[in-house]
């Protein structure tokens, strides 16, 4: 599938916007997955531990491949002591490493393998789709292969603009498009039950879609954190906010799992590896419905008013009064 162009194809520096892609699946362990990635995109294998590897120096950068559980991976230092280089400390570290490796061996097949791809120019996503085809051919299993599989695909589209107003417009567009996206994706029941891609609350949508809501950046972040004190939103703005406001004191923005970057962290899609045409390009094209709406201010305002009219008591009367005022009646 051909990736479609966004309304703003380039970032503020004039470079083609890039998209990070993360994919979860079962059926192929990390070592075999890393070798598969290397066979497709070149680079060198870097085995960090038994169940965590990288493929470095590919045309786009470094791929990360690992079992998606922290318990399968050794900590950098299990129990630091006054003399970290002592024989006893080395024995403790070795025992810890072997134990984590054993845990990984046991849970392989029960927890997903995850590939974190380097940022790819949006117009090269169809080339990245070769990875999805190869995973299918090797027997990788996606979300619909088992009731136990709550696997997802995450997109990290580089923000077209880092201006607060443009971020707000994109958030508004997402809130208005979220229901359509869920219908198109047919979000798996397991992923609906699990908390990893929860929808925004109506109370937050009503706040953000109010045309009188004109926050500065810190207010936008504070309101988001008040209503969404979690990483598990279908559109996770924490990485973007951590990038834009690195001195913000909220503990979530300092969480080691939140990687500051100038992107939207879109967590909604299933990992639909059973579908031959499915891949990053398809989900990118769906995401563009958000960007197209965000780039059309009149349509965005009209749809926002329609949402408020349906869900906020008294809003139709307020709209009528505003219209009468404009007409001078």
PDB file of C-alpha atoms in Angstrom:
ATOM      1  CA  UNK A   1       0.000   0.000   0.000  1.00  0.00           C
ATOM      2  CA  UNK A   2       1.247   3.466  -0.869  1.00  0.00           C
ATOM      3  CA  UNK A   3       1.551   5.939   2.031  1.00  0.00           C
ATOM      4  CA  UNK A   4      -0.479   9.056   1.288  1.00  0.00           C
ATOM      5  CA  UNK A   5       1.016  12.554   1.725  1.00  0.00           C
ATOM      6  CA  UNK A   6       0.069  14.526   4.841  1.00  0.00           C
ATOM      7  CA  UNK A   7      -1.173  18.122   4.606  1.00  0.00           C
ATOM      8  CA  UNK A   8       2.254  19.197   5.893  1.00  0.00           C
ATOM      9  CA  UNK A   9       4.853  16.816   4.409  1.00  0.00           C
ATOM     10  CA  UNK A  10       7.899  18.556   5.918  1.00  0.00           C
ATOM     11  CA  UNK A  11       8.829  19.673   9.395  1.00  0.00           C
ATOM     12  CA  UNK A  12       9.798  23.182  10.446  1.00  0.00           C
ATOM     13  CA  UNK A  13      13.394  22.540   9.334  1.00  0.00           C
ATOM     14  CA  UNK A  14      12.286  21.620   5.820  1.00  0.00           C
ATOM     15  CA  UNK A  15      13.037  17.906   6.164  1.00  0.00           C
ATOM     16  CA  UNK A  16      10.590  15.153   5.270  1.00  0.00           C
ATOM     17  CA  UNK A  17       8.615  14.278   8.371  1.00  0.00           C
ATOM     18  CA  UNK A  18       9.377  10.901   9.877  1.00  0.00           C
ATOM     19  CA  UNK A  19       7.296   8.225  11.594  1.00  0.00           C
ATOM     20  CA  UNK A  20       8.405   5.841  14.316  1.00  0.00           C
ATOM     21  CA  UNK A  21       6.752   2.402  14.259  1.00  0.00           C
ATOM     22  CA  UNK A  22       6.439  -0.168  17.063  1.00  0.00           C
ATOM     23  CA  UNK A  23       4.948  -3.619  16.491  1.00  0.00           C
ATOM     24  CA  UNK A  24       4.124  -6.445  18.947  1.00  0.00           C
ATOM     25  CA  UNK A  25       3.609 -10.076  17.941  1.00  0.00           C
ATOM     26  CA  UNK A  26       4.116 -13.687  19.020  1.00  0.00           C
ATOM     27  CA  UNK A  27       5.617 -16.706  17.310  1.00  0.00           C
ATOM     28  CA  UNK A  28       9.170 -15.497  16.615  1.00  0.00           C
ATOM     29  CA  UNK A  29      11.726 -15.037  19.419  1.00  0.00           C
ATOM     30  CA  UNK A  30      13.903 -11.904  19.570  1.00  0.00           C
ATOM     31  CA  UNK A  31      17.087 -13.520  18.201  1.00  0.00           C
ATOM     32  CA  UNK A  32      15.323 -14.822  15.090  1.00  0.00           C
ATOM     33  CA  UNK A  33      13.474 -11.509  14.722  1.00  0.00           C
ATOM     34  CA  UNK A  34      16.720  -9.534  14.838  1.00  0.00           C
ATOM     35  CA  UNK A  35      18.251 -11.768  12.172  1.00  0.00           C
ATOM     36  CA  UNK A  36      15.153 -11.229  10.032  1.00  0.00           C
ATOM     37  CA  UNK A  37      15.423  -7.436  10.395  1.00  0.00           C
ATOM     38  CA  UNK A  38      19.106  -7.591   9.475  1.00  0.00           C
ATOM     39  CA  UNK A  39      18.376  -9.682   6.386  1.00  0.00           C
ATOM     40  CA  UNK A  40      15.930  -7.024   5.173  1.00  0.00           C
ATOM     41  CA  UNK A  41      17.659  -3.774   6.073  1.00  0.00           C
ATOM     42  CA  UNK A  42      21.306  -4.618   6.659  1.00  0.00           C
ATOM     43  CA  UNK A  43      23.200  -3.308   9.663  1.00  0.00           C
ATOM     44  CA  UNK A  44      24.945  -5.222  12.432  1.00  0.00           C
ATOM     45  CA  UNK A  45      23.545  -7.343  15.254  1.00  0.00           C
ATOM     46  CA  UNK A  46      24.178  -6.092  18.772  1.00  0.00           C
ATOM     47  CA  UNK A  47      23.093  -8.595  21.454  1.00  0.00           C
ATOM     48  CA  UNK A  48      22.563  -6.573  24.619  1.00  0.00           C
ATOM     49  CA  UNK A  49      21.272  -9.641  26.483  1.00  0.00           C
ATOM     50  CA  UNK A  50      19.648 -12.955  25.612  1.00  0.00           C
ATOM     51  CA  UNK A  51      16.230 -11.436  24.908  1.00  0.00           C
ATOM     52  CA  UNK A  52      17.136  -7.854  24.008  1.00  0.00           C
ATOM     53  CA  UNK A  53      18.979  -7.063  20.779  1.00  0.00           C
ATOM     54  CA  UNK A  54      19.566  -4.232  18.352  1.00  0.00           C
ATOM     55  CA  UNK A  55      20.200  -4.061  14.645  1.00  0.00           C
ATOM     56  CA  UNK A  56      22.361  -0.983  14.315  1.00  0.00           C
ATOM     57  CA  UNK A  57      23.506   1.181  11.416  1.00  0.00           C
ATOM     58  CA  UNK A  58      20.678   0.389   9.009  1.00  0.00           C
ATOM     59  CA  UNK A  59      19.690   2.951   6.367  1.00  0.00           C
ATOM     60  CA  UNK A  60      17.231   4.529   8.816  1.00  0.00           C
ATOM     61  CA  UNK A  61      19.045   4.000  12.104  1.00  0.00           C
ATOM     62  CA  UNK A  62      18.812   1.378  14.846  1.00  0.00           C
ATOM     63  CA  UNK A  63      16.064  -1.213  15.341  1.00  0.00           C
ATOM     64  CA  UNK A  64      15.362  -2.451  18.871  1.00  0.00           C
ATOM     65  CA  UNK A  65      14.040  -6.003  19.357  1.00  0.00           C
ATOM     66  CA  UNK A  66      13.113  -7.523  22.709  1.00  0.00           C
ATOM     67  CA  UNK A  67      10.644  -9.526  24.734  1.00  0.00           C
ATOM     68  CA  UNK A  68       8.099  -7.017  26.000  1.00  0.00           C
ATOM     69  CA  UNK A  69       8.565  -7.626  29.715  1.00  0.00           C
ATOM     70  CA  UNK A  70      11.098  -6.039  32.030  1.00  0.00           C
ATOM     71  CA  UNK A  71      11.563  -9.309  33.940  1.00  0.00           C
ATOM     72  CA  UNK A  72      13.309 -10.969  30.989  1.00  0.00           C
ATOM     73  CA  UNK A  73      16.096  -8.387  30.914  1.00  0.00           C
ATOM     74  CA  UNK A  74      19.002  -7.898  33.323  1.00  0.00           C
ATOM     75  CA  UNK A  75      19.189  -4.640  35.192  1.00  0.00           C
ATOM     76  CA  UNK A  76      22.330  -2.640  34.639  1.00  0.00           C
ATOM     77  CA  UNK A  77      23.399  -3.263  38.209  1.00  0.00           C
ATOM     78  CA  UNK A  78      21.408  -5.623  40.344  1.00  0.00           C
ATOM     79  CA  UNK A  79      22.645  -4.560  43.807  1.00  0.00           C
ATOM     80  CA  UNK A  80      25.351  -1.888  43.859  1.00  0.00           C
ATOM     81  CA  UNK A  81      27.751  -2.069  46.765  1.00  0.00           C
ATOM     82  CA  UNK A  82      30.684  -0.023  47.936  1.00  0.00           C
ATOM     83  CA  UNK A  83      32.979  -2.152  45.747  1.00  0.00           C
ATOM     84  CA  UNK A  84      31.021  -2.906  42.547  1.00  0.00           C
ATOM     85  CA  UNK A  85      34.028  -4.698  41.014  1.00  0.00           C
ATOM     86  CA  UNK A  86      34.382  -7.229  43.824  1.00  0.00           C
ATOM     87  CA  UNK A  87      34.194 -10.952  43.048  1.00  0.00           C
ATOM     88  CA  UNK A  88      31.084 -11.274  45.192  1.00  0.00           C
ATOM     89  CA  UNK A  89      29.373  -8.470  43.308  1.00  0.00           C
ATOM     90  CA  UNK A  90      30.256 -10.046  39.967  1.00  0.00           C
ATOM     91  CA  UNK A  91      28.804 -13.363  41.151  1.00  0.00           C
ATOM     92  CA  UNK A  92      25.595 -11.659  42.224  1.00  0.00           C
ATOM     93  CA  UNK A  93      25.339  -9.858  38.882  1.00  0.00           C
ATOM     94  CA  UNK A  94      25.985 -13.079  36.962  1.00  0.00           C
ATOM     95  CA  UNK A  95      23.308 -14.918  38.947  1.00  0.00           C
ATOM     96  CA  UNK A  96      20.863 -12.078  38.314  1.00  0.00           C
ATOM     97  CA  UNK A  97      21.610 -12.112  34.567  1.00  0.00           C
ATOM     98  CA  UNK A  98      21.140 -15.864  34.315  1.00  0.00           C
ATOM     99  CA  UNK A  99      17.906 -15.728  36.266  1.00  0.00           C
ATOM    100  CA  UNK A 100      16.471 -13.041  33.978  1.00  0.00           C
ATOM    101  CA  UNK A 101      17.550 -15.046  30.937  1.00  0.00           C
ATOM    102  CA  UNK A 102      15.740 -18.108  32.306  1.00  0.00           C
ATOM    103  CA  UNK A 103      12.595 -16.068  32.906  1.00  0.00           C
ATOM    104  CA  UNK A 104      12.779 -14.897  29.298  1.00  0.00           C
ATOM    105  CA  UNK A 105      13.131 -18.466  28.059  1.00  0.00           C
ATOM    106  CA  UNK A 106      10.041 -19.492  30.029  1.00  0.00           C
ATOM    107  CA  UNK A 107       7.786 -16.619  28.939  1.00  0.00           C
ATOM    108  CA  UNK A 108       8.802 -16.620  25.260  1.00  0.00           C
ATOM    109  CA  UNK A 109       5.553 -17.255  23.413  1.00  0.00           C
ATOM    110  CA  UNK A 110       3.467 -15.930  26.295  1.00  0.00           C
ATOM    111  CA  UNK A 111       4.598 -12.322  26.099  1.00  0.00           C
ATOM    112  CA  UNK A 112       5.107 -10.556  22.783  1.00  0.00           C
ATOM    113  CA  UNK A 113       8.258  -9.817  20.914  1.00  0.00           C
ATOM    114  CA  UNK A 114       8.434  -6.104  20.161  1.00  0.00           C
ATOM    115  CA  UNK A 115      10.240  -4.320  17.343  1.00  0.00           C
ATOM    116  CA  UNK A 116      10.896  -0.608  17.811  1.00  0.00           C
ATOM    117  CA  UNK A 117      11.800   0.770  14.401  1.00  0.00           C
ATOM    118  CA  UNK A 118      13.899   3.889  13.872  1.00  0.00           C
ATOM    119  CA  UNK A 119      12.064   6.959  12.526  1.00  0.00           C
ATOM    120  CA  UNK A 120      11.282   6.417   8.836  1.00  0.00           C
ATOM    121  CA  UNK A 121      10.383   9.176   6.333  1.00  0.00           C
ATOM    122  CA  UNK A 122       6.645   8.975   5.751  1.00  0.00           C
ATOM    123  CA  UNK A 123       7.137   8.434   2.011  1.00  0.00           C
ATOM    124  CA  UNK A 124       9.275   5.334   2.709  1.00  0.00           C
ATOM    125  CA  UNK A 125       6.790   3.528   4.927  1.00  0.00           C
ATOM    126  CA  UNK A 126       5.905   1.168   2.069  1.00  0.00           C
ATOM    127  CA  UNK A 127       9.521  -0.025   2.135  1.00  0.00           C
ATOM    128  CA  UNK A 128       9.221  -0.695   5.869  1.00  0.00           C
ATOM    129  CA  UNK A 129       6.124  -2.776   5.087  1.00  0.00           C
ATOM    130  CA  UNK A 130       8.495  -5.461   3.770  1.00  0.00           C
ATOM    131  CA  UNK A 131       9.103  -6.249   7.454  1.00  0.00           C
ATOM    132  CA  UNK A 132       5.410  -6.963   8.023  1.00  0.00           C
ATOM    133  CA  UNK A 133       5.297  -9.267   4.995  1.00  0.00           C
ATOM    134  CA  UNK A 134       8.374 -11.124   6.231  1.00  0.00           C
ATOM    135  CA  UNK A 135       6.903 -11.523   9.723  1.00  0.00           C
ATOM    136  CA  UNK A 136       3.748 -13.041   8.217  1.00  0.00           C
ATOM    137  CA  UNK A 137       5.786 -15.471   6.123  1.00  0.00           C
ATOM    138  CA  UNK A 138       7.760 -16.544   9.200  1.00  0.00           C
ATOM    139  CA  UNK A 139       4.586 -17.295  11.154  1.00  0.00           C
ATOM    140  CA  UNK A 140       4.339 -14.248  13.392  1.00  0.00           C
ATOM    141  CA  UNK A 141       0.972 -14.055  15.145  1.00  0.00           C
ATOM    142  CA  UNK A 142      -0.927 -10.826  15.666  1.00  0.00           C
ATOM    143  CA  UNK A 143      -3.799  -9.640  17.825  1.00  0.00           C
ATOM    144  CA  UNK A 144      -6.490 -11.846  16.318  1.00  0.00           C
ATOM    145  CA  UNK A 145      -4.540 -15.122  16.696  1.00  0.00           C
ATOM    146  CA  UNK A 146      -5.632 -15.620  20.320  1.00  0.00           C
ATOM    147  CA  UNK A 147      -7.987 -14.171  22.902  1.00  0.00           C
ATOM    148  CA  UNK A 148      -4.911 -13.693  25.073  1.00  0.00           C
ATOM    149  CA  UNK A 149      -3.102 -11.484  22.559  1.00  0.00           C
ATOM    150  CA  UNK A 150      -3.602  -7.791  23.231  1.00  0.00           C
ATOM    151  CA  UNK A 151      -0.910  -6.834  20.720  1.00  0.00           C
ATOM    152  CA  UNK A 152      -0.792  -3.437  19.094  1.00  0.00           C
ATOM    153  CA  UNK A 153       0.981  -1.314  16.548  1.00  0.00           C
ATOM    154  CA  UNK A 154       2.054   2.158  17.613  1.00  0.00           C
ATOM    155  CA  UNK A 155       2.799   5.035  15.274  1.00  0.00           C
ATOM    156  CA  UNK A 156       4.896   8.005  16.324  1.00  0.00           C
ATOM    157  CA  UNK A 157       4.278  10.643  13.633  1.00  0.00           C
ATOM    158  CA  UNK A 158       6.613  13.602  13.876  1.00  0.00           C
ATOM    159  CA  UNK A 159       4.572  16.695  14.740  1.00  0.00           C
ATOM    160  CA  UNK A 160       4.159  18.980  11.755  1.00  0.00           C
ATOM    161  CA  UNK A 161       4.380  21.969  14.100  1.00  0.00           C
ATOM    162  CA  UNK A 162       5.348  22.447  17.741  1.00  0.00           C
ATOM    163  CA  UNK A 163       3.233  25.577  18.170  1.00  0.00           C
ATOM    164  CA  UNK A 164       0.686  25.213  20.972  1.00  0.00           C
ATOM    165  CA  UNK A 165      -2.244  26.177  18.737  1.00  0.00           C
ATOM    166  CA  UNK A 166      -1.323  23.550  16.149  1.00  0.00           C
ATOM    167  CA  UNK A 167      -0.962  20.848  18.815  1.00  0.00           C
ATOM    168  CA  UNK A 168      -4.368  21.825  20.195  1.00  0.00           C
ATOM    169  CA  UNK A 169      -5.910  21.588  16.719  1.00  0.00           C
ATOM    170  CA  UNK A 170      -4.429  18.116  16.241  1.00  0.00           C
ATOM    171  CA  UNK A 171      -5.767  17.010  19.631  1.00  0.00           C
ATOM    172  CA  UNK A 172      -9.202  18.395  18.779  1.00  0.00           C
ATOM    173  CA  UNK A 173      -9.132  16.639  15.427  1.00  0.00           C
ATOM    174  CA  UNK A 174      -8.220  13.373  17.092  1.00  0.00           C
ATOM    175  CA  UNK A 175     -11.041  13.646  19.624  1.00  0.00           C
ATOM    176  CA  UNK A 176     -13.491  14.142  16.751  1.00  0.00           C
ATOM    177  CA  UNK A 177     -12.010  11.325  14.668  1.00  0.00           C
ATOM    178  CA  UNK A 178     -11.417   8.713  17.390  1.00  0.00           C
ATOM    179  CA  UNK A 179     -14.763   6.968  17.007  1.00  0.00           C
ATOM    180  CA  UNK A 180     -14.297   6.618  13.243  1.00  0.00           C
ATOM    181  CA  UNK A 181     -10.784   5.264  13.742  1.00  0.00           C
ATOM    182  CA  UNK A 182     -12.030   2.635  16.181  1.00  0.00           C
ATOM    183  CA  UNK A 183     -14.702   1.563  13.708  1.00  0.00           C
ATOM    184  CA  UNK A 184     -12.190   1.305  10.859  1.00  0.00           C
ATOM    185  CA  UNK A 185      -9.648  -0.599  12.929  1.00  0.00           C
ATOM    186  CA  UNK A 186     -12.182  -2.889  14.659  1.00  0.00           C
ATOM    187  CA  UNK A 187     -10.205  -2.644  17.881  1.00  0.00           C
ATOM    188  CA  UNK A 188      -9.824  -6.161  19.272  1.00  0.00           C
ATOM    189  CA  UNK A 189     -11.924  -7.032  22.333  1.00  0.00           C
ATOM    190  CA  UNK A 190      -8.792  -7.996  24.285  1.00  0.00           C
ATOM    191  CA  UNK A 191      -7.290  -4.578  23.662  1.00  0.00           C
ATOM    192  CA  UNK A 192     -10.591  -2.950  24.628  1.00  0.00           C
ATOM    193  CA  UNK A 193     -10.466  -4.742  27.985  1.00  0.00           C
ATOM    194  CA  UNK A 194      -6.776  -4.096  28.627  1.00  0.00           C
ATOM    195  CA  UNK A 195      -5.867  -0.511  29.618  1.00  0.00           C
ATOM    196  CA  UNK A 196      -3.170   0.176  27.020  1.00  0.00           C
ATOM    197  CA  UNK A 197      -5.198   2.306  24.579  1.00  0.00           C
ATOM    198  CA  UNK A 198      -8.072   3.772  26.552  1.00  0.00           C
ATOM    199  CA  UNK A 199     -10.249   6.475  24.962  1.00  0.00           C
ATOM    200  CA  UNK A 200     -10.355  10.018  26.284  1.00  0.00           C
ATOM    201  CA  UNK A 201     -13.168  10.860  28.658  1.00  0.00           C
ATOM    202  CA  UNK A 202     -16.108  12.908  27.472  1.00  0.00           C
ATOM    203  CA  UNK A 203     -15.417  15.511  30.156  1.00  0.00           C
ATOM    204  CA  UNK A 204     -11.953  16.114  28.710  1.00  0.00           C
ATOM    205  CA  UNK A 205     -13.280  16.215  25.141  1.00  0.00           C
ATOM    206  CA  UNK A 206     -15.880  18.812  26.120  1.00  0.00           C
ATOM    207  CA  UNK A 207     -13.209  20.947  27.741  1.00  0.00           C
ATOM    208  CA  UNK A 208     -10.806  20.823  24.800  1.00  0.00           C
ATOM    209  CA  UNK A 209     -13.443  21.295  22.088  1.00  0.00           C
ATOM    210  CA  UNK A 210     -14.913  24.401  23.690  1.00  0.00           C
ATOM    211  CA  UNK A 211     -14.015  27.265  21.299  1.00  0.00           C
ATOM    212  CA  UNK A 212     -13.210  29.445  24.326  1.00  0.00           C
ATOM    213  CA  UNK A 213     -10.435  27.050  25.357  1.00  0.00           C
ATOM    214  CA  UNK A 214      -7.227  28.826  24.342  1.00  0.00           C
ATOM    215  CA  UNK A 215      -4.468  27.545  26.654  1.00  0.00           C
ATOM    216  CA  UNK A 216      -0.792  28.321  26.610  1.00  0.00           C
ATOM    217  CA  UNK A 217       1.555  25.339  26.515  1.00  0.00           C
ATOM    218  CA  UNK A 218       1.875  24.857  30.281  1.00  0.00           C
ATOM    219  CA  UNK A 219      -1.899  25.083  30.742  1.00  0.00           C
ATOM    220  CA  UNK A 220      -2.490  22.601  27.910  1.00  0.00           C
ATOM    221  CA  UNK A 221      -0.066  20.180  29.566  1.00  0.00           C
ATOM    222  CA  UNK A 222      -1.487  20.685  33.055  1.00  0.00           C
ATOM    223  CA  UNK A 223      -5.062  20.126  31.871  1.00  0.00           C
ATOM    224  CA  UNK A 224      -4.005  17.012  29.971  1.00  0.00           C
ATOM    225  CA  UNK A 225      -2.286  15.576  33.048  1.00  0.00           C
ATOM    226  CA  UNK A 226      -5.248  16.391  35.282  1.00  0.00           C
ATOM    227  CA  UNK A 227      -7.671  14.506  33.047  1.00  0.00           C
ATOM    228  CA  UNK A 228      -5.231  11.853  31.786  1.00  0.00           C
ATOM    229  CA  UNK A 229      -2.802  10.840  34.560  1.00  0.00           C
ATOM    230  CA  UNK A 230      -1.732   7.778  32.593  1.00  0.00           C
ATOM    231  CA  UNK A 231       0.415   6.588  29.687  1.00  0.00           C
ATOM    232  CA  UNK A 232      -2.458   4.454  28.446  1.00  0.00           C
ATOM    233  CA  UNK A 233      -4.378   6.790  26.179  1.00  0.00           C
ATOM    234  CA  UNK A 234      -5.116   5.953  22.551  1.00  0.00           C
ATOM    235  CA  UNK A 235      -3.271   9.164  21.660  1.00  0.00           C
ATOM    236  CA  UNK A 236      -0.532   9.511  24.268  1.00  0.00           C
ATOM    237  CA  UNK A 237       0.797  13.084  24.418  1.00  0.00           C
ATOM    238  CA  UNK A 238       3.260  12.515  27.262  1.00  0.00           C
ATOM    239  CA  UNK A 239       6.342  12.031  25.025  1.00  0.00           C
ATOM    240  CA  UNK A 240       5.550  15.241  23.145  1.00  0.00           C
ATOM    241  CA  UNK A 241       4.894  17.232  26.314  1.00  0.00           C
ATOM    242  CA  UNK A 242       8.047  15.884  27.981  1.00  0.00           C
ATOM    243  CA  UNK A 243       9.994  17.077  24.929  1.00  0.00           C
ATOM    244  CA  UNK A 244       8.391  20.527  24.887  1.00  0.00           C
ATOM    245  CA  UNK A 245       8.537  21.174  28.636  1.00  0.00           C
ATOM    246  CA  UNK A 246      11.478  19.209  30.088  1.00  0.00           C
ATOM    247  CA  UNK A 247      11.336  21.169  33.375  1.00  0.00           C
ATOM    248  CA  UNK A 248       7.706  20.290  34.085  1.00  0.00           C
ATOM    249  CA  UNK A 249       7.529  18.845  37.618  1.00  0.00           C
ATOM    250  CA  UNK A 250       4.851  16.187  37.075  1.00  0.00           C
ATOM    251  CA  UNK A 251       6.191  12.702  37.837  1.00  0.00           C
ATOM    252  CA  UNK A 252       4.656  11.155  34.718  1.00  0.00           C
ATOM    253  CA  UNK A 253       6.719  13.380  32.448  1.00  0.00           C
ATOM    254  CA  UNK A 254       9.847  12.186  34.247  1.00  0.00           C
ATOM    255  CA  UNK A 255       8.919   8.484  34.065  1.00  0.00           C
ATOM    256  CA  UNK A 256      11.741   6.464  32.481  1.00  0.00           C
ATOM    257  CA  UNK A 257       9.161   4.797  30.216  1.00  0.00           C
ATOM    258  CA  UNK A 258       8.218   8.178  28.704  1.00  0.00           C
ATOM    259  CA  UNK A 259      10.738   8.956  25.968  1.00  0.00           C
ATOM    260  CA  UNK A 260      10.699  12.701  25.161  1.00  0.00           C
ATOM    261  CA  UNK A 261      10.351  13.210  21.431  1.00  0.00           C
ATOM    262  CA  UNK A 262       8.574  15.648  19.059  1.00  0.00           C
ATOM    263  CA  UNK A 263       5.928  13.113  18.043  1.00  0.00           C
ATOM    264  CA  UNK A 264       2.371  12.047  18.712  1.00  0.00           C
ATOM    265  CA  UNK A 265       2.317   8.571  20.277  1.00  0.00           C
ATOM    266  CA  UNK A 266      -0.666   6.917  18.567  1.00  0.00           C
ATOM    267  CA  UNK A 267      -1.388   3.602  20.307  1.00  0.00           C
ATOM    268  CA  UNK A 268      -4.752   2.526  18.879  1.00  0.00           C
ATOM    269  CA  UNK A 269      -4.144   0.070  15.972  1.00  0.00           C
ATOM    270  CA  UNK A 270      -4.211  -3.711  16.364  1.00  0.00           C
ATOM    271  CA  UNK A 271      -1.331  -5.847  15.126  1.00  0.00           C
ATOM    272  CA  UNK A 272      -3.301  -7.346  12.233  1.00  0.00           C
ATOM    273  CA  UNK A 273      -0.635  -9.627  10.795  1.00  0.00           C
ATOM    274  CA  UNK A 274      -3.238 -12.103   9.554  1.00  0.00           C
ATOM    275  CA  UNK A 275      -4.373  -9.550   6.953  1.00  0.00           C
ATOM    276  CA  UNK A 276      -2.119  -9.626   3.862  1.00  0.00           C
ATOM    277  CA  UNK A 277      -2.488  -5.928   3.004  1.00  0.00           C
ATOM    278  CA  UNK A 278      -1.997  -4.672   6.541  1.00  0.00           C
ATOM    279  CA  UNK A 279       1.086  -2.710   7.550  1.00  0.00           C
ATOM    280  CA  UNK A 280       2.442   0.644   8.630  1.00  0.00           C
ATOM    281  CA  UNK A 281       1.281   2.407   5.448  1.00  0.00           C
ATOM    282  CA  UNK A 282      -2.351   1.428   6.028  1.00  0.00           C
ATOM    283  CA  UNK A 283      -2.360   2.750   9.583  1.00  0.00           C
ATOM    284  CA  UNK A 284      -0.529   5.899   8.503  1.00  0.00           C
ATOM    285  CA  UNK A 285      -3.208   6.567   5.888  1.00  0.00           C
ATOM    286  CA  UNK A 286      -5.892   6.183   8.559  1.00  0.00           C
ATOM    287  CA  UNK A 287      -4.026   8.547  10.881  1.00  0.00           C
ATOM    288  CA  UNK A 288      -4.004  11.182   8.141  1.00  0.00           C
ATOM    289  CA  UNK A 289      -7.744  11.687   8.660  1.00  0.00           C
ATOM    290  CA  UNK A 290      -6.720  13.416  11.891  1.00  0.00           C
ATOM    291  CA  UNK A 291      -4.136  15.632  10.208  1.00  0.00           C
ATOM    292  CA  UNK A 292      -6.454  16.550   7.338  1.00  0.00           C
ATOM    293  CA  UNK A 293      -9.146  17.666   9.782  1.00  0.00           C
ATOM    294  CA  UNK A 294      -6.622  19.575  11.923  1.00  0.00           C
ATOM    295  CA  UNK A 295      -5.512  21.473   8.796  1.00  0.00           C
ATOM    296  CA  UNK A 296      -9.078  22.586   7.958  1.00  0.00           C
ATOM    297  CA  UNK A 297     -10.004  25.166  10.642  1.00  0.00           C
ATOM    298  CA  UNK A 298     -13.546  25.857   9.459  1.00  0.00           C
ATOM    299  CA  UNK A 299     -14.457  22.170   9.264  1.00  0.00           C
ATOM    300  CA  UNK A 300     -12.753  21.537  12.601  1.00  0.00           C
ATOM    301  CA  UNK A 301     -14.774  24.308  14.268  1.00  0.00           C
ATOM    302  CA  UNK A 302     -18.025  23.092  12.698  1.00  0.00           C
ATOM    303  CA  UNK A 303     -17.510  19.499  13.799  1.00  0.00           C
ATOM    304  CA  UNK A 304     -16.475  20.644  17.251  1.00  0.00           C
ATOM    305  CA  UNK A 305     -19.704  22.639  17.569  1.00  0.00           C
ATOM    306  CA  UNK A 306     -21.712  19.604  16.456  1.00  0.00           C
ATOM    307  CA  UNK A 307     -20.031  17.466  19.122  1.00  0.00           C
ATOM    308  CA  UNK A 308     -20.773  20.038  21.805  1.00  0.00           C
ATOM    309  CA  UNK A 309     -24.375  20.335  20.656  1.00  0.00           C
ATOM    310  CA  UNK A 310     -24.832  16.580  21.092  1.00  0.00           C
ATOM    311  CA  UNK A 311     -23.089  16.197  24.432  1.00  0.00           C
ATOM    312  CA  UNK A 312     -23.277  19.480  26.373  1.00  0.00           C
ATOM    313  CA  UNK A 313     -26.626  20.572  27.838  1.00  0.00           C
ATOM    314  CA  UNK A 314     -27.598  24.061  26.755  1.00  0.00           C
ATOM    315  CA  UNK A 315     -25.027  24.233  23.962  1.00  0.00           C
ATOM    316  CA  UNK A 316     -27.574  24.604  21.084  1.00  0.00           C
ATOM    317  CA  UNK A 317     -29.035  27.690  22.790  1.00  0.00           C
ATOM    318  CA  UNK A 318     -25.553  29.151  23.250  1.00  0.00           C
ATOM    319  CA  UNK A 319     -24.789  28.581  19.557  1.00  0.00           C
ATOM    320  CA  UNK A 320     -28.040  30.294  18.580  1.00  0.00           C
ATOM    321  CA  UNK A 321     -27.271  33.285  20.797  1.00  0.00           C
ATOM    322  CA  UNK A 322     -23.772  33.573  19.307  1.00  0.00           C
ATOM    323  CA  UNK A 323     -25.255  33.463  15.803  1.00  0.00           C
ATOM    324  CA  UNK A 324     -27.840  36.158  16.650  1.00  0.00           C
ATOM    325  CA  UNK A 325     -25.099  38.344  18.074  1.00  0.00           C
ATOM    326  CA  UNK A 326     -23.064  38.042  14.867  1.00  0.00           C
ATOM    327  CA  UNK A 327     -26.143  38.912  12.793  1.00  0.00           C
ATOM    328  CA  UNK A 328     -26.846  41.932  14.993  1.00  0.00           C
ATOM    329  CA  UNK A 329     -30.284  40.762  16.087  1.00  0.00           C
TER     330      UNK A 329
END
